[in-house]
Amino acid sequence: QVEVIRKFVGSLDHVEPEKVALAEELMVERAAEDDPNALARYGERWVRDVIDPDGKAPEDDEPQRPERELRRHIFRDGRMEFKGRLDAETAALFDALLAPFEKREADDTRGYAERGGDAFADVLQKAANCPDLPTHNGYKTEVAFTISMDELTKSVDERVLPGTRLTAGEARRIACDAHVLPAVMGGDSKPLDVAVPAYVVPAHIRRGLVLRDRGCAFPGCDRPASVCHSHHIKSWLRGGPTALGNLVLLCGQHHRLIHRSEWEVRLDGGVAWFTPPDYVDPVRTPRRNHLEQCLRSVDRPRKGVPSR
């Protein structure tokens, strides 16, 4: 009991002497009734709360800024590798943001790391859409075409465009939902005229698209509209109009799938129907997203469109 009192009083070296004396007096009085363990609990739970409610003041050299680091390395092909650390508060926020996007889906063949990477990409897409973003203010990626439109349209998907790390297929996919800046270039690649920027998908059409599709329209996908791209069913590069009747919301994963595979999509009564390639379904039966977020008030199949 004497040892318990000695240690407790020693932990009060930052408290005024008169308060230390009072604490010692209270502990000595209690020692006549309690064993050492009970006496220690009494000191921590009651005496300290009376004598030292605010606790010890923080050290002057305590870090004023949270421990957060991010190291990035960009490879020649444009891929990035990064490593870092977060303080506990930011780490909890990071996990909370990723959690809704990295849950395992039905027939999901992705590993833990792949799901985490896709979730991180979705969070970045959501942040890029935020109207309070300091530099973009919610605007999509700005794309300036410095090659002829014919060359971009005719380039094979895997061809890397001059002066970029992007293939023609990737450029066409990004341009589906980008802030396009047409530019006329001279023979020495100097800009002769730069048009006023215009949205490929204006804000009012994007809002209508979100109200209609509510999220990724691909069958079985439940990703929200905030991380989805606006996909032109008939490419605007080939004259497809920027109108609700030619647009569908797709998450990044299924947007890439549509551009890189033989999946086909069409709208019927405002509902997107996806026709798989024959190696997925030899019969090529059209499919739609039956999840609740994509259901419409009119759910009857139209002529020539199967109900399943």
PDB file of C-alpha atoms in Angstrom:
ATOM      1  CA  GLN A   1       0.000   0.000   0.000  1.00  0.00           C
ATOM      2  CA  VAL A   2       2.880   2.372   0.754  1.00  0.00           C
ATOM      3  CA  GLU A   3       4.382   1.518  -2.659  1.00  0.00           C
ATOM      4  CA  VAL A   4       1.027   2.234  -4.381  1.00  0.00           C
ATOM      5  CA  ILE A   5       0.798   5.621  -2.637  1.00  0.00           C
ATOM      6  CA  ARG A   6       4.406   6.433  -3.522  1.00  0.00           C
ATOM      7  CA  LYS A   7       3.896   5.708  -7.243  1.00  0.00           C
ATOM      8  CA  PHE A   8       0.610   7.590  -7.383  1.00  0.00           C
ATOM      9  CA  VAL A   9       2.037  10.694  -5.692  1.00  0.00           C
ATOM     10  CA  GLY A  10       5.093  10.509  -7.985  1.00  0.00           C
ATOM     11  CA  SER A  11       2.806  10.707 -11.055  1.00  0.00           C
ATOM     12  CA  LEU A  12       1.548  14.105  -9.827  1.00  0.00           C
ATOM     13  CA  ASP A  13       4.836  15.972 -10.240  1.00  0.00           C
ATOM     14  CA  HIS A  14       3.121  18.511 -12.535  1.00  0.00           C
ATOM     15  CA  VAL A  15       0.441  19.392  -9.936  1.00  0.00           C
ATOM     16  CA  GLU A  16       0.641  22.147  -7.323  1.00  0.00           C
ATOM     17  CA  PRO A  17       2.217  21.013  -3.975  1.00  0.00           C
ATOM     18  CA  GLU A  18      -0.959  21.612  -1.950  1.00  0.00           C
ATOM     19  CA  LYS A  19      -2.931  19.328  -4.284  1.00  0.00           C
ATOM     20  CA  VAL A  20      -0.230  16.662  -4.051  1.00  0.00           C
ATOM     21  CA  ALA A  21      -0.465  16.823  -0.251  1.00  0.00           C
ATOM     22  CA  LEU A  22      -4.248  16.441  -0.424  1.00  0.00           C
ATOM     23  CA  ALA A  23      -3.928  13.443  -2.734  1.00  0.00           C
ATOM     24  CA  GLU A  24      -1.465  11.763  -0.376  1.00  0.00           C
ATOM     25  CA  GLU A  25      -3.790  12.390   2.571  1.00  0.00           C
ATOM     26  CA  LEU A  26      -6.766  10.871   0.773  1.00  0.00           C
ATOM     27  CA  MET A  27      -4.781   7.811  -0.278  1.00  0.00           C
ATOM     28  CA  VAL A  28      -3.425   7.224   3.256  1.00  0.00           C
ATOM     29  CA  GLU A  29      -6.925   7.400   4.718  1.00  0.00           C
ATOM     30  CA  ARG A  30      -8.198   4.910   2.150  1.00  0.00           C
ATOM     31  CA  ALA A  31      -5.253   2.543   2.666  1.00  0.00           C
ATOM     32  CA  ALA A  32      -6.673   1.478   6.025  1.00  0.00           C
ATOM     33  CA  GLU A  33      -9.667  -0.064   4.219  1.00  0.00           C
ATOM     34  CA  ASP A  34      -8.391  -1.304   0.822  1.00  0.00           C
ATOM     35  CA  ASP A  35      -5.846  -3.831  -0.344  1.00  0.00           C
ATOM     36  CA  PRO A  36      -3.131  -2.532  -2.735  1.00  0.00           C
ATOM     37  CA  ASN A  37      -5.105  -3.305  -5.944  1.00  0.00           C
ATOM     38  CA  ALA A  38      -8.279  -1.637  -4.687  1.00  0.00           C
ATOM     39  CA  LEU A  39      -6.249   1.315  -3.441  1.00  0.00           C
ATOM     40  CA  ALA A  40      -4.642   1.773  -6.862  1.00  0.00           C
ATOM     41  CA  ARG A  41      -8.072   1.749  -8.549  1.00  0.00           C
ATOM     42  CA  TYR A  42      -9.364   4.282  -6.012  1.00  0.00           C
ATOM     43  CA  GLY A  43      -6.460   6.590  -6.774  1.00  0.00           C
ATOM     44  CA  GLU A  44      -6.911   6.444 -10.590  1.00  0.00           C
ATOM     45  CA  ARG A  45     -10.691   6.542 -10.660  1.00  0.00           C
ATOM     46  CA  TRP A  46     -11.477   9.032  -7.919  1.00  0.00           C
ATOM     47  CA  VAL A  47      -8.488  10.893  -6.455  1.00  0.00           C
ATOM     48  CA  ARG A  48      -6.936  11.725  -9.829  1.00  0.00           C
ATOM     49  CA  ASP A  49     -10.276  12.987 -11.128  1.00  0.00           C
ATOM     50  CA  VAL A  50     -10.464  15.388  -8.179  1.00  0.00           C
ATOM     51  CA  ILE A  51      -6.824  16.463  -8.028  1.00  0.00           C
ATOM     52  CA  ASP A  52      -5.835  16.437 -11.714  1.00  0.00           C
ATOM     53  CA  PRO A  53      -8.940  16.421 -13.983  1.00  0.00           C
ATOM     54  CA  ASP A  54      -7.110  17.885 -17.011  1.00  0.00           C
ATOM     55  CA  GLY A  55      -4.130  15.556 -16.897  1.00  0.00           C
ATOM     56  CA  LYS A  56      -0.549  16.374 -17.758  1.00  0.00           C
ATOM     57  CA  ALA A  57       0.003  19.188 -20.251  1.00  0.00           C
ATOM     58  CA  PRO A  58       1.358  18.058 -23.639  1.00  0.00           C
ATOM     59  CA  GLU A  59       5.057  18.391 -24.307  1.00  0.00           C
ATOM     60  CA  ASP A  60       6.169  21.448 -26.238  1.00  0.00           C
ATOM     61  CA  ASP A  61       7.893  19.274 -28.827  1.00  0.00           C
ATOM     62  CA  GLU A  62       4.767  17.200 -29.547  1.00  0.00           C
ATOM     63  CA  PRO A  63       4.202  17.045 -33.325  1.00  0.00           C
ATOM     64  CA  GLN A  64       1.688  19.668 -34.392  1.00  0.00           C
ATOM     65  CA  ARG A  65       0.928  18.020 -37.705  1.00  0.00           C
ATOM     66  CA  PRO A  66      -0.405  14.463 -38.249  1.00  0.00           C
ATOM     67  CA  GLU A  67       2.033  11.905 -39.607  1.00  0.00           C
ATOM     68  CA  ARG A  68       1.019  11.556 -43.249  1.00  0.00           C
ATOM     69  CA  GLU A  69       3.280  10.658 -46.153  1.00  0.00           C
ATOM     70  CA  LEU A  70       2.793   9.695 -49.803  1.00  0.00           C
ATOM     71  CA  ARG A  71       5.577   8.676 -52.169  1.00  0.00           C
ATOM     72  CA  ARG A  72       4.797   8.247 -55.855  1.00  0.00           C
ATOM     73  CA  HIS A  73       6.687   6.839 -58.789  1.00  0.00           C
ATOM     74  CA  ILE A  74       5.351   7.120 -62.345  1.00  0.00           C
ATOM     75  CA  PHE A  75       6.570   4.567 -64.877  1.00  0.00           C
ATOM     76  CA  ARG A  76       7.256   5.393 -68.505  1.00  0.00           C
ATOM     77  CA  ASP A  77       3.961   3.850 -69.600  1.00  0.00           C
ATOM     78  CA  GLY A  78       2.001   6.143 -67.258  1.00  0.00           C
ATOM     79  CA  ARG A  79       1.310   3.628 -64.490  1.00  0.00           C
ATOM     80  CA  MET A  80       1.914   4.760 -60.936  1.00  0.00           C
ATOM     81  CA  GLU A  81       3.253   2.983 -57.871  1.00  0.00           C
ATOM     82  CA  PHE A  82       2.856   4.620 -54.490  1.00  0.00           C
ATOM     83  CA  LYS A  83       3.550   3.993 -50.833  1.00  0.00           C
ATOM     84  CA  GLY A  84       2.710   5.981 -47.739  1.00  0.00           C
ATOM     85  CA  ARG A  85       1.363   6.156 -44.227  1.00  0.00           C
ATOM     86  CA  LEU A  86      -1.596   7.843 -42.541  1.00  0.00           C
ATOM     87  CA  ASP A  87      -2.362   8.905 -39.009  1.00  0.00           C
ATOM     88  CA  ALA A  88      -5.067   6.931 -37.199  1.00  0.00           C
ATOM     89  CA  GLU A  89      -7.856   9.433 -37.857  1.00  0.00           C
ATOM     90  CA  THR A  90      -7.169   9.680 -41.601  1.00  0.00           C
ATOM     91  CA  ALA A  91      -6.673   5.907 -41.845  1.00  0.00           C
ATOM     92  CA  ALA A  92     -10.154   5.382 -40.396  1.00  0.00           C
ATOM     93  CA  LEU A  93     -11.578   7.838 -42.927  1.00  0.00           C
ATOM     94  CA  PHE A  94      -9.700   6.109 -45.765  1.00  0.00           C
ATOM     95  CA  ASP A  95     -11.086   2.686 -44.782  1.00  0.00           C
ATOM     96  CA  ALA A  96     -14.606   4.085 -44.468  1.00  0.00           C
ATOM     97  CA  LEU A  97     -14.455   5.601 -47.962  1.00  0.00           C
ATOM     98  CA  LEU A  98     -13.125   2.429 -49.581  1.00  0.00           C
ATOM     99  CA  ALA A  99     -15.430  -0.023 -47.793  1.00  0.00           C
ATOM    100  CA  PRO A 100     -18.585   0.514 -49.923  1.00  0.00           C
ATOM    101  CA  PHE A 101     -16.638   0.109 -53.165  1.00  0.00           C
ATOM    102  CA  GLU A 102     -14.399  -2.865 -52.379  1.00  0.00           C
ATOM    103  CA  LYS A 103     -17.033  -5.351 -51.282  1.00  0.00           C
ATOM    104  CA  ARG A 104     -16.900  -8.658 -53.104  1.00  0.00           C
ATOM    105  CA  GLU A 105     -19.454  -9.024 -55.870  1.00  0.00           C
ATOM    106  CA  ALA A 106     -21.146 -12.154 -57.190  1.00  0.00           C
ATOM    107  CA  ASP A 107     -18.775 -14.211 -59.373  1.00  0.00           C
ATOM    108  CA  ASP A 108     -16.016 -11.741 -58.500  1.00  0.00           C
ATOM    109  CA  THR A 109     -12.630 -13.141 -59.503  1.00  0.00           C
ATOM    110  CA  ARG A 110     -10.617 -10.167 -58.200  1.00  0.00           C
ATOM    111  CA  GLY A 111      -8.264 -10.628 -55.288  1.00  0.00           C
ATOM    112  CA  TYR A 112      -8.181  -8.466 -52.157  1.00  0.00           C
ATOM    113  CA  ALA A 113      -5.542  -6.110 -53.593  1.00  0.00           C
ATOM    114  CA  GLU A 114      -7.366  -5.761 -56.919  1.00  0.00           C
ATOM    115  CA  ARG A 115     -10.653  -4.912 -55.210  1.00  0.00           C
ATOM    116  CA  GLY A 116      -8.817  -2.335 -53.107  1.00  0.00           C
ATOM    117  CA  GLY A 117      -7.253  -0.792 -56.215  1.00  0.00           C
ATOM    118  CA  ASP A 118     -10.606  -0.574 -57.993  1.00  0.00           C
ATOM    119  CA  ALA A 119     -12.182   0.927 -54.872  1.00  0.00           C
ATOM    120  CA  PHE A 120      -9.424   3.547 -54.649  1.00  0.00           C
ATOM    121  CA  ALA A 121     -10.005   4.454 -58.312  1.00  0.00           C
ATOM    122  CA  ASP A 122     -13.741   4.845 -57.599  1.00  0.00           C
ATOM    123  CA  VAL A 123     -13.038   7.147 -54.655  1.00  0.00           C
ATOM    124  CA  LEU A 124     -10.766   9.269 -56.870  1.00  0.00           C
ATOM    125  CA  GLN A 125     -13.497   9.430 -59.519  1.00  0.00           C
ATOM    126  CA  LYS A 126     -15.991  10.521 -56.864  1.00  0.00           C
ATOM    127  CA  ALA A 127     -13.588  13.205 -55.646  1.00  0.00           C
ATOM    128  CA  ALA A 128     -13.050  14.451 -59.210  1.00  0.00           C
ATOM    129  CA  ASN A 129     -16.815  14.935 -59.552  1.00  0.00           C
ATOM    130  CA  CYS A 130     -16.980  17.049 -56.397  1.00  0.00           C
ATOM    131  CA  PRO A 131     -18.013  20.656 -57.127  1.00  0.00           C
ATOM    132  CA  ASP A 132     -15.729  21.923 -54.351  1.00  0.00           C
ATOM    133  CA  LEU A 133     -12.549  20.476 -55.877  1.00  0.00           C
ATOM    134  CA  PRO A 134     -10.052  23.392 -55.823  1.00  0.00           C
ATOM    135  CA  THR A 135      -8.754  23.104 -59.386  1.00  0.00           C
ATOM    136  CA  HIS A 136     -11.396  21.255 -61.396  1.00  0.00           C
ATOM    137  CA  ASN A 137     -14.555  22.398 -59.548  1.00  0.00           C
ATOM    138  CA  GLY A 138     -16.186  19.133 -60.528  1.00  0.00           C
ATOM    139  CA  TYR A 139     -15.259  19.456 -64.207  1.00  0.00           C
ATOM    140  CA  LYS A 140     -14.258  16.319 -66.003  1.00  0.00           C
ATOM    141  CA  THR A 141     -10.787  15.706 -67.395  1.00  0.00           C
ATOM    142  CA  GLU A 142      -9.924  18.319 -70.001  1.00  0.00           C
ATOM    143  CA  VAL A 143      -8.804  16.772 -73.290  1.00  0.00           C
ATOM    144  CA  ALA A 144      -7.176  18.821 -76.051  1.00  0.00           C
ATOM    145  CA  PHE A 145      -7.036  17.016 -79.392  1.00  0.00           C
ATOM    146  CA  THR A 146      -3.831  17.986 -81.175  1.00  0.00           C
ATOM    147  CA  ILE A 147      -4.139  15.365 -83.910  1.00  0.00           C
ATOM    148  CA  SER A 148      -6.646  15.292 -86.687  1.00  0.00           C
ATOM    149  CA  MET A 149     -10.091  13.979 -85.868  1.00  0.00           C
ATOM    150  CA  ASP A 150      -9.783  11.521 -88.755  1.00  0.00           C
ATOM    151  CA  GLU A 151      -6.585  10.077 -87.306  1.00  0.00           C
ATOM    152  CA  LEU A 152      -8.141   9.693 -83.853  1.00  0.00           C
ATOM    153  CA  THR A 153     -11.255   8.084 -85.319  1.00  0.00           C
ATOM    154  CA  LYS A 154      -9.400   5.637 -87.568  1.00  0.00           C
ATOM    155  CA  SER A 155      -6.530   4.726 -85.229  1.00  0.00           C
ATOM    156  CA  VAL A 156      -6.619   1.120 -84.076  1.00  0.00           C
ATOM    157  CA  ASP A 157      -7.360   0.692 -80.382  1.00  0.00           C
ATOM    158  CA  GLU A 158      -3.871  -0.443 -79.350  1.00  0.00           C
ATOM    159  CA  ARG A 159      -1.954   2.246 -81.211  1.00  0.00           C
ATOM    160  CA  VAL A 160      -0.176   4.668 -78.862  1.00  0.00           C
ATOM    161  CA  LEU A 161      -0.942   8.233 -79.906  1.00  0.00           C
ATOM    162  CA  PRO A 162       2.042  10.463 -80.756  1.00  0.00           C
ATOM    163  CA  GLY A 163       3.412  12.408 -77.811  1.00  0.00           C
ATOM    164  CA  THR A 164       1.252  10.576 -75.247  1.00  0.00           C
ATOM    165  CA  ARG A 165       1.159   7.390 -73.194  1.00  0.00           C
ATOM    166  CA  LEU A 166      -2.436   6.760 -74.261  1.00  0.00           C
ATOM    167  CA  THR A 167      -3.654   4.318 -76.869  1.00  0.00           C
ATOM    168  CA  ALA A 168      -6.315   5.457 -79.317  1.00  0.00           C
ATOM    169  CA  GLY A 169      -8.856   3.238 -77.573  1.00  0.00           C
ATOM    170  CA  GLU A 170      -8.105   4.798 -74.190  1.00  0.00           C
ATOM    171  CA  ALA A 171      -8.366   8.304 -75.648  1.00  0.00           C
ATOM    172  CA  ARG A 172     -11.760   7.537 -77.156  1.00  0.00           C
ATOM    173  CA  ARG A 173     -12.979   6.085 -73.835  1.00  0.00           C
ATOM    174  CA  ILE A 174     -11.798   9.138 -71.842  1.00  0.00           C
ATOM    175  CA  ALA A 175     -13.365  11.462 -74.402  1.00  0.00           C
ATOM    176  CA  CYS A 176     -16.774   9.872 -73.727  1.00  0.00           C
ATOM    177  CA  ASP A 177     -17.131  11.988 -70.601  1.00  0.00           C
ATOM    178  CA  ALA A 178     -14.412  14.626 -70.819  1.00  0.00           C
ATOM    179  CA  HIS A 179     -14.104  18.373 -71.090  1.00  0.00           C
ATOM    180  CA  VAL A 180     -13.120  18.507 -74.773  1.00  0.00           C
ATOM    181  CA  LEU A 181     -11.027  21.368 -76.086  1.00  0.00           C
ATOM    182  CA  PRO A 182     -10.867  21.402 -79.903  1.00  0.00           C
ATOM    183  CA  ALA A 183      -7.632  22.937 -81.210  1.00  0.00           C
ATOM    184  CA  VAL A 184      -6.467  23.675 -84.739  1.00  0.00           C
ATOM    185  CA  MET A 185      -2.719  23.116 -85.114  1.00  0.00           C
ATOM    186  CA  GLY A 186      -0.338  24.459 -87.741  1.00  0.00           C
ATOM    187  CA  GLY A 187       2.209  22.357 -89.631  1.00  0.00           C
ATOM    188  CA  ASP A 188       4.853  23.007 -86.956  1.00  0.00           C
ATOM    189  CA  SER A 189       2.431  21.882 -84.215  1.00  0.00           C
ATOM    190  CA  LYS A 190       1.785  25.445 -83.067  1.00  0.00           C
ATOM    191  CA  PRO A 191      -1.810  26.194 -82.124  1.00  0.00           C
ATOM    192  CA  LEU A 192      -3.582  28.367 -84.692  1.00  0.00           C
ATOM    193  CA  ASP A 193      -6.956  28.448 -82.991  1.00  0.00           C
ATOM    194  CA  VAL A 194      -8.386  27.062 -79.768  1.00  0.00           C
ATOM    195  CA  ALA A 195     -12.139  26.784 -79.472  1.00  0.00           C
ATOM    196  CA  VAL A 196     -14.168  27.704 -76.428  1.00  0.00           C
ATOM    197  CA  PRO A 197     -14.299  24.590 -74.216  1.00  0.00           C
ATOM    198  CA  ALA A 198     -17.587  22.711 -74.241  1.00  0.00           C
ATOM    199  CA  TYR A 199     -18.813  19.755 -72.277  1.00  0.00           C
ATOM    200  CA  VAL A 200     -19.376  16.602 -74.193  1.00  0.00           C
ATOM    201  CA  VAL A 201     -22.060  15.815 -71.600  1.00  0.00           C
ATOM    202  CA  PRO A 202     -23.496  19.085 -70.217  1.00  0.00           C
ATOM    203  CA  ALA A 203     -24.456  19.266 -66.564  1.00  0.00           C
ATOM    204  CA  HIS A 204     -28.227  19.257 -67.196  1.00  0.00           C
ATOM    205  CA  ILE A 205     -28.002  16.124 -69.346  1.00  0.00           C
ATOM    206  CA  ARG A 206     -25.759  14.461 -66.755  1.00  0.00           C
ATOM    207  CA  ARG A 207     -28.389  15.146 -64.087  1.00  0.00           C
ATOM    208  CA  GLY A 208     -31.091  13.591 -66.242  1.00  0.00           C
ATOM    209  CA  LEU A 209     -28.864  10.594 -66.873  1.00  0.00           C
ATOM    210  CA  VAL A 210     -28.298  10.103 -63.140  1.00  0.00           C
ATOM    211  CA  LEU A 211     -32.040  10.320 -62.468  1.00  0.00           C
ATOM    212  CA  ARG A 212     -32.731   7.725 -65.154  1.00  0.00           C
ATOM    213  CA  ASP A 213     -29.971   5.165 -64.565  1.00  0.00           C
ATOM    214  CA  ARG A 214     -29.246   5.885 -60.863  1.00  0.00           C
ATOM    215  CA  GLY A 215     -25.930   4.052 -61.165  1.00  0.00           C
ATOM    216  CA  CYS A 216     -23.995   1.763 -63.471  1.00  0.00           C
ATOM    217  CA  ALA A 217     -26.521   0.265 -65.901  1.00  0.00           C
ATOM    218  CA  PHE A 218     -24.454  -2.859 -66.623  1.00  0.00           C
ATOM    219  CA  PRO A 219     -26.221  -6.083 -65.554  1.00  0.00           C
ATOM    220  CA  GLY A 220     -25.525  -6.958 -61.924  1.00  0.00           C
ATOM    221  CA  CYS A 221     -23.454  -3.844 -61.131  1.00  0.00           C
ATOM    222  CA  ASP A 222     -24.411  -1.747 -58.091  1.00  0.00           C
ATOM    223  CA  ARG A 223     -21.850   1.068 -58.320  1.00  0.00           C
ATOM    224  CA  PRO A 224     -23.418   4.494 -57.650  1.00  0.00           C
ATOM    225  CA  ALA A 225     -23.799   7.270 -60.206  1.00  0.00           C
ATOM    226  CA  SER A 226     -21.205   9.428 -58.448  1.00  0.00           C
ATOM    227  CA  VAL A 227     -18.374   7.185 -59.698  1.00  0.00           C
ATOM    228  CA  CYS A 228     -19.835   6.456 -63.147  1.00  0.00           C
ATOM    229  CA  HIS A 229     -18.931   7.811 -66.578  1.00  0.00           C
ATOM    230  CA  SER A 230     -21.353   9.002 -69.251  1.00  0.00           C
ATOM    231  CA  HIS A 231     -20.931   6.624 -72.191  1.00  0.00           C
ATOM    232  CA  HIS A 232     -22.055   7.484 -75.731  1.00  0.00           C
ATOM    233  CA  ILE A 233     -23.769   4.414 -77.172  1.00  0.00           C
ATOM    234  CA  LYS A 234     -22.968   5.663 -80.672  1.00  0.00           C
ATOM    235  CA  SER A 235     -19.582   7.336 -80.359  1.00  0.00           C
ATOM    236  CA  TRP A 236     -19.701  11.104 -80.634  1.00  0.00           C
ATOM    237  CA  LEU A 237     -16.564  10.789 -82.752  1.00  0.00           C
ATOM    238  CA  ARG A 238     -18.796   9.052 -85.289  1.00  0.00           C
ATOM    239  CA  GLY A 239     -21.636  11.533 -85.035  1.00  0.00           C
ATOM    240  CA  GLY A 240     -23.462  10.164 -82.001  1.00  0.00           C
ATOM    241  CA  PRO A 241     -25.549  12.907 -80.356  1.00  0.00           C
ATOM    242  CA  THR A 242     -24.981  14.027 -76.780  1.00  0.00           C
ATOM    243  CA  ALA A 243     -28.539  13.288 -75.708  1.00  0.00           C
ATOM    244  CA  LEU A 244     -30.224  11.052 -73.155  1.00  0.00           C
ATOM    245  CA  GLY A 245     -31.267   8.702 -75.936  1.00  0.00           C
ATOM    246  CA  ASN A 246     -27.602   8.044 -76.773  1.00  0.00           C
ATOM    247  CA  LEU A 247     -26.092   7.961 -73.278  1.00  0.00           C
ATOM    248  CA  VAL A 248     -25.807   5.418 -70.485  1.00  0.00           C
ATOM    249  CA  LEU A 249     -24.053   5.472 -67.095  1.00  0.00           C
ATOM    250  CA  LEU A 250     -21.210   2.980 -66.701  1.00  0.00           C
ATOM    251  CA  CYS A 251     -18.673   2.511 -63.921  1.00  0.00           C
ATOM    252  CA  GLY A 252     -15.008   2.550 -64.905  1.00  0.00           C
ATOM    253  CA  GLN A 253     -14.726  -1.249 -65.033  1.00  0.00           C
ATOM    254  CA  HIS A 254     -17.709  -1.738 -67.336  1.00  0.00           C
ATOM    255  CA  HIS A 255     -16.895   1.360 -69.390  1.00  0.00           C
ATOM    256  CA  ARG A 256     -13.564  -0.235 -70.241  1.00  0.00           C
ATOM    257  CA  LEU A 257     -15.294  -3.543 -70.939  1.00  0.00           C
ATOM    258  CA  ILE A 258     -17.691  -1.962 -73.444  1.00  0.00           C
ATOM    259  CA  HIS A 259     -14.825  -0.246 -75.268  1.00  0.00           C
ATOM    260  CA  ARG A 260     -12.519  -3.262 -75.321  1.00  0.00           C
ATOM    261  CA  SER A 261     -14.893  -6.119 -76.057  1.00  0.00           C
ATOM    262  CA  GLU A 262     -17.815  -7.086 -78.266  1.00  0.00           C
ATOM    263  CA  TRP A 263     -20.502  -6.265 -75.715  1.00  0.00           C
ATOM    264  CA  GLU A 264     -23.227  -4.112 -77.301  1.00  0.00           C
ATOM    265  CA  VAL A 265     -25.652  -1.734 -75.607  1.00  0.00           C
ATOM    266  CA  ARG A 266     -28.892  -0.127 -76.747  1.00  0.00           C
ATOM    267  CA  LEU A 267     -31.709   1.787 -75.090  1.00  0.00           C
ATOM    268  CA  ASP A 268     -35.332   0.711 -75.209  1.00  0.00           C
ATOM    269  CA  GLY A 269     -37.842   2.868 -73.398  1.00  0.00           C
ATOM    270  CA  GLY A 270     -35.082   4.451 -71.335  1.00  0.00           C
ATOM    271  CA  VAL A 271     -33.762   1.054 -70.201  1.00  0.00           C
ATOM    272  CA  ALA A 272     -30.268  -0.063 -71.213  1.00  0.00           C
ATOM    273  CA  TRP A 273     -30.043  -3.574 -72.660  1.00  0.00           C
ATOM    274  CA  PHE A 274     -26.641  -5.213 -73.027  1.00  0.00           C
ATOM    275  CA  THR A 275     -25.979  -7.954 -75.572  1.00  0.00           C
ATOM    276  CA  PRO A 276     -23.037 -10.191 -74.644  1.00  0.00           C
ATOM    277  CA  PRO A 277     -20.533 -11.525 -77.186  1.00  0.00           C
ATOM    278  CA  ASP A 278     -21.061 -15.103 -78.367  1.00  0.00           C
ATOM    279  CA  TYR A 279     -18.175 -16.407 -76.232  1.00  0.00           C
ATOM    280  CA  VAL A 280     -20.119 -15.273 -73.140  1.00  0.00           C
ATOM    281  CA  ASP A 281     -23.542 -16.382 -74.375  1.00  0.00           C
ATOM    282  CA  PRO A 282     -23.813 -18.288 -77.683  1.00  0.00           C
ATOM    283  CA  VAL A 283     -27.456 -17.214 -77.975  1.00  0.00           C
ATOM    284  CA  ARG A 284     -26.525 -13.566 -77.284  1.00  0.00           C
ATOM    285  CA  THR A 285     -29.615 -12.903 -75.168  1.00  0.00           C
ATOM    286  CA  PRO A 286     -29.885  -9.208 -74.180  1.00  0.00           C
ATOM    287  CA  ARG A 287     -29.575  -8.469 -70.480  1.00  0.00           C
ATOM    288  CA  ARG A 288     -30.363  -5.527 -68.230  1.00  0.00           C
ATOM    289  CA  ASN A 289     -29.600  -4.439 -64.681  1.00  0.00           C
ATOM    290  CA  HIS A 290     -32.387  -5.714 -62.429  1.00  0.00           C
ATOM    291  CA  LEU A 291     -30.991  -4.224 -59.219  1.00  0.00           C
ATOM    292  CA  GLU A 292     -33.374  -1.918 -57.400  1.00  0.00           C
ATOM    293  CA  GLN A 293     -31.298   1.182 -58.092  1.00  0.00           C
ATOM    294  CA  CYS A 294     -31.875   0.791 -61.828  1.00  0.00           C
ATOM    295  CA  LEU A 295     -35.541  -0.292 -61.864  1.00  0.00           C
ATOM    296  CA  ARG A 296     -37.970   2.035 -63.634  1.00  0.00           C
ATOM    297  CA  SER A 297     -41.643   2.588 -63.123  1.00  0.00           C
ATOM    298  CA  VAL A 298     -42.201   0.902 -66.490  1.00  0.00           C
ATOM    299  CA  ASP A 299     -40.723  -2.547 -66.192  1.00  0.00           C
ATOM    300  CA  ARG A 300     -42.550  -4.417 -68.915  1.00  0.00           C
ATOM    301  CA  PRO A 301     -40.401  -5.824 -71.744  1.00  0.00           C
ATOM    302  CA  ARG A 302     -41.087  -4.321 -75.115  1.00  0.00           C
ATOM    303  CA  LYS A 303     -41.580  -6.195 -78.336  1.00  0.00           C
ATOM    304  CA  GLY A 304     -38.479  -8.134 -79.289  1.00  0.00           C
ATOM    305  CA  VAL A 305     -36.808  -7.575 -75.883  1.00  0.00           C
ATOM    306  CA  PRO A 306     -36.707 -10.565 -73.521  1.00  0.00           C
ATOM    307  CA  SER A 307     -37.798 -10.082 -69.924  1.00  0.00           C
ATOM    308  CA  ARG A 308     -34.750 -11.847 -68.498  1.00  0.00           C
TER     309      ARG A 308
END
